[in-house]
Coordinates of C-alpha atoms and ligand atoms in Angstrom, one line a residue:
M1 CA 11.5 -8.8 30.2
S2 CA 9.5 -11.8 28.9
E3 CA 9.2 -12.6 25.2
F4 CA 5.9 -10.7 24.7
E5 CA 6.6 -7.8 27.0
A6 CA 7.4 -4.4 25.4
L7 CA 9.3 -1.4 26.6
D8 CA 7.0 1.0 28.5
F9 CA 9.4 3.3 30.4
Y10 CA 6.8 6.0 31.2
G11 CA 4.0 3.6 32.1
M12 CA 1.8 4.5 29.1
D13 CA 0.0 1.3 30.1
D14 CA -1.7 3.1 32.9
L15 CA -3.4 5.4 30.4
L16 CA -5.2 2.5 28.7
S17 CA -8.8 1.6 29.5
D18 CA -9.5 -2.0 30.4
E19 CA -10.9 -2.5 26.9
Q20 CA -7.8 -1.1 25.3
R21 CA -5.5 -3.2 27.4
L22 CA -7.5 -6.3 26.5
I23 CA -7.3 -5.4 22.8
R24 CA -3.6 -4.7 23.0
D25 CA -2.9 -8.0 24.8
T26 CA -5.1 -9.9 22.3
V27 CA -3.3 -8.5 19.2
R28 CA 0.1 -9.0 20.9
Q29 CA -0.7 -12.6 21.6
F30 CA -2.0 -13.1 18.0
V31 CA 1.2 -11.6 16.6
G32 CA 3.4 -13.7 19.0
D33 CA 1.4 -17.0 18.4
K34 CA 0.4 -16.7 14.7
C35 CA 2.6 -14.2 12.9
L36 CA 6.1 -14.6 14.3
P37 CA 6.3 -18.4 13.8
L38 CA 5.7 -18.1 10.1
I39 CA 7.0 -14.6 9.1
E40 CA 10.5 -15.6 8.2
E41 CA 9.2 -18.2 5.7
H42 CA 7.1 -15.6 4.0
Q43 CA 10.0 -13.1 4.2
A44 CA 12.2 -15.7 2.4
A45 CA 9.6 -16.6 -0.2
A46 CA 8.4 -12.9 -0.7
T47 CA 4.8 -13.8 0.0
F48 CA 2.1 -12.3 2.2
P49 CA 0.8 -14.6 4.9
T50 CA -2.8 -14.8 3.6
E51 CA -3.6 -17.4 6.2
L52 CA -3.6 -14.5 8.7
I53 CA -6.4 -12.6 7.0
A54 CA -9.3 -14.6 8.3
P55 CA -8.1 -14.6 12.0
M56 CA -7.4 -10.9 11.8
A57 CA -10.9 -10.3 10.5
E58 CA -12.4 -12.4 13.2
L59 CA -10.6 -10.3 15.8
G60 CA -12.1 -7.2 14.3
M61 CA -8.8 -5.7 13.0
L62 CA -10.0 -4.8 9.5
G63 CA -11.4 -1.2 9.5
A64 CA -11.6 -1.4 13.3
N65 CA -12.3 2.3 13.6
F66 CA -15.4 2.4 11.4
P67 CA -19.0 2.1 12.8
E68 CA -20.5 -1.1 13.9
E69 CA -23.5 -0.7 11.6
Y70 CA -21.1 -1.5 8.7
G71 CA -19.8 -4.7 10.5
C72 CA -16.8 -2.9 12.0
A73 CA -15.6 -2.6 15.6
G74 CA -16.3 1.1 16.0
L75 CA -13.1 1.7 18.0
E76 CA -11.7 5.1 18.9
S77 CA -8.5 6.3 17.3
S78 CA -6.0 5.4 20.0
T79 CA -7.3 1.9 20.2
Y80 CA -7.0 1.6 16.5
G81 CA -3.4 3.0 16.8
I82 CA -2.6 0.4 19.4
I83 CA -3.6 -2.4 17.0
M84 CA -1.3 -1.0 14.4
Q85 CA 1.5 -0.8 16.9
E86 CA 1.1 -4.4 17.9
L87 CA 0.8 -5.6 14.3
E88 CA 4.0 -3.8 13.3
R89 CA 5.8 -5.4 16.3
G90 CA 5.3 -8.5 14.2
D91 CA 6.1 -7.2 10.7
S92 CA 5.5 -4.0 8.8
G93 CA 3.9 -6.1 6.0
L94 CA 1.2 -7.2 8.3
R95 CA 0.4 -3.7 9.4
S96 CA 0.6 -2.5 5.8
F97 CA -2.1 -5.0 4.8
V98 CA -4.4 -3.8 7.5
S99 CA -3.6 -0.1 6.8
V100 CA -4.4 -0.5 3.2
Q101 CA -7.6 -2.5 3.8
G102 CA -8.9 -0.1 6.4
A103 CA -7.4 3.4 6.0
L104 CA -6.9 3.4 2.2
C105 CA -9.8 1.3 0.9
M106 CA -12.6 1.2 3.5
Y107 CA -12.1 4.8 4.4
P108 CA -12.7 6.3 0.9
I109 CA -15.8 4.1 0.5
F110 CA -17.0 5.3 3.9
E111 CA -16.1 9.0 3.4
F112 CA -16.7 9.5 -0.3
G113 CA -19.0 6.6 -1.2
S114 CA -22.8 6.5 -1.4
E115 CA -24.8 4.7 1.3
E116 CA -25.4 1.9 -1.2
Q117 CA -21.6 1.5 -1.8
R118 CA -20.9 1.5 2.0
R119 CA -23.5 -1.3 2.6
E120 CA -22.2 -3.3 -0.4
W121 CA -18.5 -3.2 0.5
L122 CA -17.7 -2.4 4.1
P123 CA -19.2 -5.4 5.9
R124 CA -17.5 -7.8 3.5
M125 CA -14.2 -5.9 3.7
A126 CA -14.4 -6.0 7.5
A127 CA -15.0 -9.7 7.3
G128 CA -11.9 -10.2 5.1
E129 CA -14.1 -11.6 2.3
V130 CA -13.2 -8.7 -0.1
I131 CA -9.6 -7.4 -0.2
G132 CA -8.8 -3.9 -1.4
C133 CA -5.8 -2.1 -2.8
F134 CA -5.3 1.7 -3.3
G135 CA -3.9 3.0 -6.6
L136 CA -2.6 6.5 -6.3
T137 CA 1.2 6.3 -7.2
E138 CA 2.3 5.9 -10.8
P139 CA 5.7 5.1 -12.3
D140 CA 6.3 8.9 -12.9
A141 CA 4.1 10.4 -10.1
G142 CA 5.0 9.4 -6.5
S143 CA 5.7 12.3 -4.3
D144 CA 3.7 14.5 -6.7
P145 CA 0.5 12.5 -7.2
G146 CA -1.1 15.6 -8.9
A147 CA 1.1 14.7 -11.9
M148 CA -0.8 11.4 -12.4
R149 CA -1.6 10.4 -16.0
T150 CA -4.3 7.8 -15.4
K151 CA -7.6 9.0 -16.9
A152 CA -11.2 8.1 -16.6
A153 CA -13.5 9.2 -19.4
R154 CA -17.3 9.0 -19.5
D155 CA -18.8 6.7 -22.2
G156 CA -22.6 6.7 -21.9
D157 CA -23.4 5.6 -18.3
D158 CA -20.0 3.9 -18.0
W159 CA -16.5 5.1 -17.2
V160 CA -13.5 3.9 -19.1
L161 CA -10.1 3.9 -17.3
N162 CA -6.6 3.9 -18.8
G163 CA -3.3 4.2 -16.9
V164 CA -0.6 2.5 -14.8
K165 CA -0.3 2.5 -11.0
M166 CA 2.9 1.4 -9.4
W167 CA 4.0 0.0 -6.0
I168 CA 0.5 -1.0 -5.0
T169 CA 0.2 -2.9 -1.7
N170 CA -2.2 -5.9 -1.8
G171 CA -2.2 -5.5 -5.6
T172 CA -2.2 -9.1 -6.8
M173 CA -4.6 -10.4 -4.2
A174 CA -7.1 -7.6 -4.2
D175 CA -10.7 -8.1 -5.3
I176 CA -11.2 -4.4 -5.7
A177 CA -8.9 -1.5 -6.4
I178 CA -9.6 2.1 -5.3
V179 CA -8.2 3.9 -8.4
W180 CA -7.6 7.6 -8.5
A181 CA -7.9 9.1 -12.0
K182 CA -8.1 12.4 -13.8
T183 CA -11.5 13.2 -15.2
D184 CA -13.0 16.3 -16.9
D185 CA -14.0 17.2 -13.3
G186 CA -10.6 16.8 -11.8
I187 CA -9.3 13.8 -9.8
R188 CA -12.0 11.3 -8.8
G189 CA -11.9 7.9 -7.0
F190 CA -13.3 4.7 -8.5
I191 CA -14.1 1.2 -7.1
V192 CA -12.6 -1.1 -9.8
P193 CA -13.2 -4.8 -9.6
T194 CA -9.9 -6.5 -10.3
D195 CA -11.5 -9.1 -12.6
A196 CA -12.7 -6.4 -15.0
P197 CA -11.5 -7.0 -18.6
G198 CA -8.4 -4.9 -19.2
F199 CA -7.2 -4.9 -15.6
Q200 CA -3.9 -6.5 -14.8
A201 CA -1.9 -6.8 -11.6
I202 CA 1.8 -7.7 -12.0
K203 CA 3.8 -8.6 -8.9
V204 CA 6.8 -6.4 -8.2
A205 CA 9.8 -8.9 -7.9
G206 CA 13.2 -8.4 -6.4
K207 CA 12.3 -6.4 -3.3
Y208 CA 14.8 -6.4 -0.4
S209 CA 12.3 -4.7 1.8
L210 CA 8.7 -5.5 2.9
R211 CA 9.1 -8.9 1.3
A212 CA 6.1 -10.4 3.3
S213 CA 3.8 -7.9 1.6
D214 CA 2.1 -8.1 -1.8
T215 CA 3.4 -5.2 -4.0
A216 CA 2.1 -4.9 -7.6
E217 CA 2.0 -2.8 -10.7
L218 CA -1.6 -2.2 -11.9
V219 CA -2.2 -1.8 -15.6
L220 CA -5.6 -0.5 -16.7
E221 CA -6.3 -0.8 -20.5
D222 CA -9.8 0.4 -21.4
V223 CA -11.2 -0.9 -18.2
R224 CA -15.0 -0.2 -18.3
V225 CA -16.9 0.2 -15.1
P226 CA -20.5 1.3 -14.5
G227 CA -21.4 4.8 -13.3
A228 CA -22.0 3.3 -9.9
A229 CA -18.3 2.6 -9.5
L230 CA -17.5 6.3 -9.1
L231 CA -17.1 7.4 -5.5
P232 CA -19.6 10.3 -5.8
N233 CA -18.3 12.5 -3.1
S234 CA -14.6 12.3 -4.1
S235 CA -13.4 15.6 -5.4
G236 CA -9.9 16.6 -6.4
L237 CA -6.5 15.6 -5.1
R238 CA -7.8 16.5 -1.6
S239 CA -9.7 13.2 -1.5
P240 CA -6.8 10.8 -1.8
L241 CA -4.8 13.0 0.5
M242 CA -7.5 12.7 3.1
C243 CA -7.1 8.9 2.8
L244 CA -3.3 9.3 3.4
N245 CA -4.0 11.1 6.7
Q246 CA -5.7 8.0 8.0
A247 CA -3.0 5.6 6.9
R248 CA -0.1 7.9 8.1
Y249 CA -1.7 8.1 11.5
G250 CA -1.6 4.2 11.8
I251 CA 1.9 4.1 10.5
A252 CA 3.1 6.5 13.2
W253 CA 1.8 4.0 15.8
G254 CA 3.3 1.1 13.9
G255 CA 6.8 2.6 14.1
I256 CA 6.6 2.3 17.9
G257 CA 5.8 -1.4 17.6
A258 CA 8.7 -2.1 15.2
A259 CA 11.1 -0.2 17.4
Q260 CA 9.9 -2.0 20.6
A261 CA 10.3 -5.4 18.9
C262 CA 13.9 -4.5 18.1
F263 CA 14.7 -3.0 21.5
D264 CA 13.2 -5.9 23.4
E265 CA 15.2 -8.4 21.4
A266 CA 18.4 -6.4 21.8
L267 CA 18.0 -5.9 25.5
R268 CA 17.5 -9.7 26.1
Y269 CA 20.6 -10.3 23.9
V270 CA 23.0 -7.8 25.6
K271 CA 22.2 -9.1 29.0
A272 CA 23.0 -12.6 28.0
R273 CA 26.0 -12.0 25.7
E274 CA 29.4 -11.7 27.4
S275 CA 32.5 -10.1 26.2
F276 CA 35.7 -9.4 28.2
G277 CA 34.2 -11.4 31.1
K278 CA 31.0 -9.5 31.6
P279 CA 27.6 -9.0 29.9
I280 CA 27.9 -6.4 27.1
A281 CA 24.8 -4.7 28.8
Q282 CA 27.3 -3.7 31.5
T283 CA 29.3 -1.5 29.2
Q284 CA 28.8 2.2 28.8
L285 CA 28.5 2.3 25.0
I286 CA 25.8 -0.4 24.9
Q287 CA 23.9 1.4 27.7
E288 CA 24.1 4.7 25.8
M289 CA 22.5 3.0 22.8
L290 CA 19.8 1.4 24.9
T291 CA 19.1 4.8 26.7
E292 CA 18.9 6.6 23.4
I293 CA 16.5 4.1 21.8
A294 CA 14.3 3.9 25.0
S295 CA 14.1 7.7 25.1
E296 CA 13.1 7.9 21.5
I297 CA 10.4 5.2 21.8
T298 CA 9.0 6.9 24.8
K299 CA 8.8 10.3 23.0
A300 CA 7.2 8.5 20.0
Q301 CA 4.6 7.0 22.4
T302 CA 3.6 10.3 23.9
L303 CA 3.4 11.9 20.5
C304 CA 1.0 9.2 19.3
W305 CA -1.1 9.3 22.5
R306 CA -1.7 13.0 22.1
L307 CA -2.3 12.7 18.3
G308 CA -5.0 10.1 19.1
Q309 CA -6.7 12.5 21.4
L310 CA -6.7 15.2 18.7
K311 CA -8.0 12.8 16.1
D312 CA -10.9 11.6 18.2
A313 CA -11.7 15.3 18.9
G314 CA -11.6 15.9 15.1
R315 CA -8.7 18.3 15.6
A316 CA -5.7 16.4 14.2
R317 CA -4.3 18.6 11.4
P318 CA -2.5 16.9 8.4
E319 CA 0.8 18.5 9.4
Q320 CA 0.5 17.0 12.9
I321 CA 0.1 13.6 11.4
S322 CA 3.0 14.2 9.1
M323 CA 5.2 15.1 12.1
A324 CA 4.3 11.9 13.8
K325 CA 4.9 9.7 10.7
R326 CA 8.2 11.4 10.0
N327 CA 9.5 11.3 13.5
N328 CA 8.3 7.8 14.4
I329 CA 9.5 6.0 11.3
E330 CA 12.9 7.7 11.3
M331 CA 13.2 6.8 15.0
A332 CA 12.2 3.2 14.3
L333 CA 14.6 2.8 11.4
R334 CA 17.5 4.2 13.5
A335 CA 16.5 2.0 16.5
A336 CA 16.4 -1.1 14.3
R337 CA 19.8 -0.4 12.9
Q338 CA 21.3 0.1 16.4
C339 CA 19.7 -3.0 17.7
R340 CA 21.1 -5.0 14.8
E341 CA 24.5 -3.6 15.7
M342 CA 24.2 -4.7 19.3
L343 CA 23.6 -8.3 18.2
G344 CA 26.9 -8.3 16.4
A345 CA 27.3 -10.9 13.7
N346 CA 24.2 -12.7 14.9
G347 CA 22.2 -9.6 14.0
I348 CA 22.4 -10.5 10.3
L349 CA 20.7 -13.9 10.8
D350 CA 17.0 -14.5 10.2
E351 CA 16.6 -16.0 13.7
Y352 CA 16.6 -12.4 15.0
Q353 CA 14.1 -9.7 14.0
S354 CA 16.0 -6.4 13.9
F355 CA 17.4 -6.8 10.4
R356 CA 14.0 -7.7 9.0
H357 CA 12.4 -4.7 10.7
M358 CA 15.3 -2.5 9.5
V359 CA 14.9 -3.4 5.8
N360 CA 11.1 -3.2 6.1
L361 CA 11.3 0.3 7.6
E362 CA 13.2 1.5 4.5
S363 CA 9.9 1.1 2.6
V364 CA 7.9 2.7 5.4
Y365 CA 10.3 5.6 5.4
T366 CA 9.5 6.1 1.7
Y367 CA 5.8 5.2 1.3
E368 CA 2.9 7.3 2.5
G369 CA 4.9 10.4 1.8
T370 CA 8.7 10.2 2.0
H371 CA 10.6 11.5 5.0
Q372 CA 11.5 14.6 2.9
I373 CA 7.9 15.2 1.8
H374 CA 6.8 15.2 5.5
T375 CA 9.6 17.6 6.3
L376 CA 8.2 19.9 3.7
I377 CA 4.6 19.5 4.9
V378 CA 5.6 20.5 8.4
G379 CA 7.9 23.3 7.0
H380 CA 4.9 24.6 5.0
A381 CA 2.7 24.6 8.1
L382 CA 5.4 26.4 10.1
T383 CA 6.3 29.1 7.6
G384 CA 3.2 29.4 5.4
L385 CA 5.6 28.9 2.4
A386 CA 5.3 25.7 0.2
A387 CA 8.8 24.5 -0.8
F388 CA 7.7 21.4 -2.8
G389 CA 8.3 22.7 -6.3
Ligands
LIG401 P1 -1.7 20.8 -2.6 O1 -2.0 21.8 -3.6 O2 -0.9 21.1 -1.4 O3 -3.1 20.1 -2.1 C1 -4.2 19.8 -2.9 C2 -5.5 19.9 -2.1 O4 -5.4 18.9 -1.1 C3 -5.4 19.6 0.2 N1 -4.5 18.8 1.1 C4 -4.9 18.0 2.0 N2 -6.2 17.6 2.4 C5 -6.3 16.7 3.3 N3 -5.2 16.1 3.9 C6 -4.0 16.4 3.5 N4 -2.9 15.7 4.0 C7 -3.8 17.3 2.5 N5 -2.7 17.9 1.9 C8 -3.2 18.8 1.0 C9 -5.0 21.0 0.0 O5 -5.5 21.9 1.0 C10 -5.6 21.3 -1.4 O6 -7.0 21.4 -1.2 P2 -7.9 22.4 -2.2 O7 -9.3 22.3 -1.6 O8 -7.3 23.7 -2.1 O9 -7.7 21.8 -3.5 O10 -1.1 19.6 -3.4 P3 0.3 19.4 -4.0 O11 0.1 18.8 -5.4 O12 1.1 20.6 -3.9 O13 0.9 18.2 -3.2 C11 1.1 18.3 -1.8 C12 1.9 17.1 -1.2 C13 3.3 17.0 -1.8 C14 2.0 17.4 0.3 C15 1.1 15.8 -1.4 O14 0.8 15.6 -2.7 C16 1.8 14.6 -0.8 O15 1.4 14.3 0.3 N6 2.7 13.8 -1.5 C17 3.1 12.5 -1.0 C18 2.4 11.4 -1.8 C19 2.1 10.2 -0.9 O16 2.1 10.2 0.3 N7 1.7 9.1 -1.5 C20 1.3 8.0 -0.8 C21 0.7 6.9 -1.8 S1 -0.2 5.6 -0.9 C22 1.0 4.7 -0.2 O17 2.1 5.0 -0.2 C23 0.5 3.5 0.5 S2 1.7 2.6 1.4 C24 0.6 1.5 1.9 C25 1.0 0.6 3.0 O18 0.8 1.0 4.2 O19 1.5 -0.5 2.6
LIG402 P1 10.0 10.1 -5.8 O1 8.8 11.0 -5.7 O2 10.5 10.0 -7.2 O3 11.1 10.6 -4.9 C1 12.5 10.2 -5.0 C2 13.3 11.0 -3.9 O4 13.2 12.4 -4.2 C3 12.8 10.8 -2.5 O5 13.9 10.7 -1.6 C4 11.9 12.0 -2.2 O6 11.9 12.3 -0.9 C5 12.7 13.1 -3.0 N1 11.9 14.2 -3.4 C6 10.8 14.2 -4.3 N2 10.3 15.4 -4.4 C7 11.0 16.2 -3.5 C8 11.0 17.6 -3.2 N3 10.1 18.4 -3.7 N4 11.9 18.0 -2.4 C9 12.8 17.2 -1.8 N5 12.9 15.9 -2.1 C10 12.0 15.4 -2.9 N6 1.5 3.9 -3.5 C11 0.2 3.7 -3.6 O7 -0.5 4.5 -4.2 N7 -0.4 2.6 -3.1 C12 0.2 1.7 -2.3 O8 -0.4 0.7 -1.8 C13 1.6 1.8 -2.2 N8 2.4 0.9 -1.5 C14 3.7 1.0 -1.5 C15 4.5 -0.1 -1.0 C16 5.8 -0.1 -1.0 C17 6.6 -1.2 -0.5 C18 6.5 1.1 -1.5 C19 8.0 1.1 -1.5 C20 5.8 2.1 -2.0 C21 4.4 2.1 -2.0 N9 3.6 3.1 -2.6 C22 2.3 3.0 -2.8 C23 4.3 4.2 -3.3 C24 4.9 5.3 -2.4 O9 3.9 6.1 -1.8 C25 5.9 6.1 -3.2 O10 7.0 5.3 -3.5 C26 6.3 7.4 -2.5 O11 5.2 8.3 -2.4 C27 7.5 8.1 -3.2 O12 7.3 8.2 -4.5 P2 8.5 7.7 -5.5 O13 8.9 6.4 -5.1 O14 8.0 7.9 -6.9 O15 9.7 8.7 -5.2

């Protein structure tokens, strides 16, 4: 297996159209040529590789599944998923950036915004000229976002926002924040310029995980925005949860990429590494681990392929997306850990990828709905009984 090849045991490649294969190869090449050579530097420095934003925009990766009339690539869901898969083969932080920009910021503007808001923001966001972040979680409201305290109050034609949002990806580098706040009409979404007086983004320091990603706390103190900042068609908690469906879908694909990166690295390693006079790949215990990981990646691929079909047909239910996010990220986390194990002591070095993927996936396991929350969403769908409270 060459450096840029990925495990494809069931020949999923045959299902790709020529266009999808071209896009897959282009993103894979981009990640191999542009992301991997610099990712460890950013991992060590805890910085996001901003130098990759413009090339990703040029390749059409930002909001790739939105219509061309807004400057986007207009791709179908599985092609969008393949992009997420390939980005996360590089680093979960890179996929996070693209998920947040597209699924969590461009999507609410597209879905709940006015035509004027769409035309104002989407083309510039697709071009990477305007960066977005998505503020739903608060210090005391993560799994239960309905418990948020951030408020938006009418003052003449304006809105005044007060509150704190926590763990916000792209937070310090964003030009706009999609902020979810309680109003007299329930939860609504707002497009808040991050240079508005009273808005502050504070970098979250000391992360072991997702270090090559910008994570921030957002503080809003009497932030005044015009009436036109409200997303007019947002209505209740349902609106931000609809955004999460989009992002969770991409994350499910991303998990495949992270697991493939670890598997491919481990396979190369165990074939080359000798112990007791033979390659460790020729031992039963190593082959068991490889077989287990390859089987799980293959199952995750088939799950996503079908989910993409359902999504394009407008039939993907939230609980189906939850099942894929839950399954694929747990699978990737377990695979990354086993791959690190196969590398022995070398597996703790930054010249190999599995450890970085493993610690990144701890965040992915928690964000966009923790593993347990997705268990309860699927359990609710199966039984008709909500067990959250
Ligand atoms: P509940 O009463 O169940 O629902 C309220 C309303 O929303 C509807 N709904 C959904 N609609 C669309 N999609 C979904 N997935 C939906 N889930 C629920 C529901 O039908 C209801 O509608 P209506 O019309 O009756 O009002 O709400 P609840 O308060 O009981 O909470 C349910 C729960 C726990 C499933 C939900 O709140 C949840 O998913 N919690 C997890 C929170 C979460 O995932 N946060 C993610 C924050 S963003 C992030 O992490 C970004 S990471 C970025 C990166 O990639 O770097
Ligand atoms: P809690 O909700 O406090 O949960 C703690 C533990 O309790 C978890 O194990 C959880 O599964 C469990 N638990 C909670 N409720 C139940 C229950 N009813 N039954 C069983 N177990 C339960 N948010 C944003 O809005 N925007 C972002 O851009 C963003 N980016 C993020 C980036 C990173 C790196 C991270 C780590 C998080 C990010 N988040 C973001 C926040 C993320 O969505 C939340 O961390 C997540 O939803 C969990 O919330 P919490 O951390 O408050 O955990």
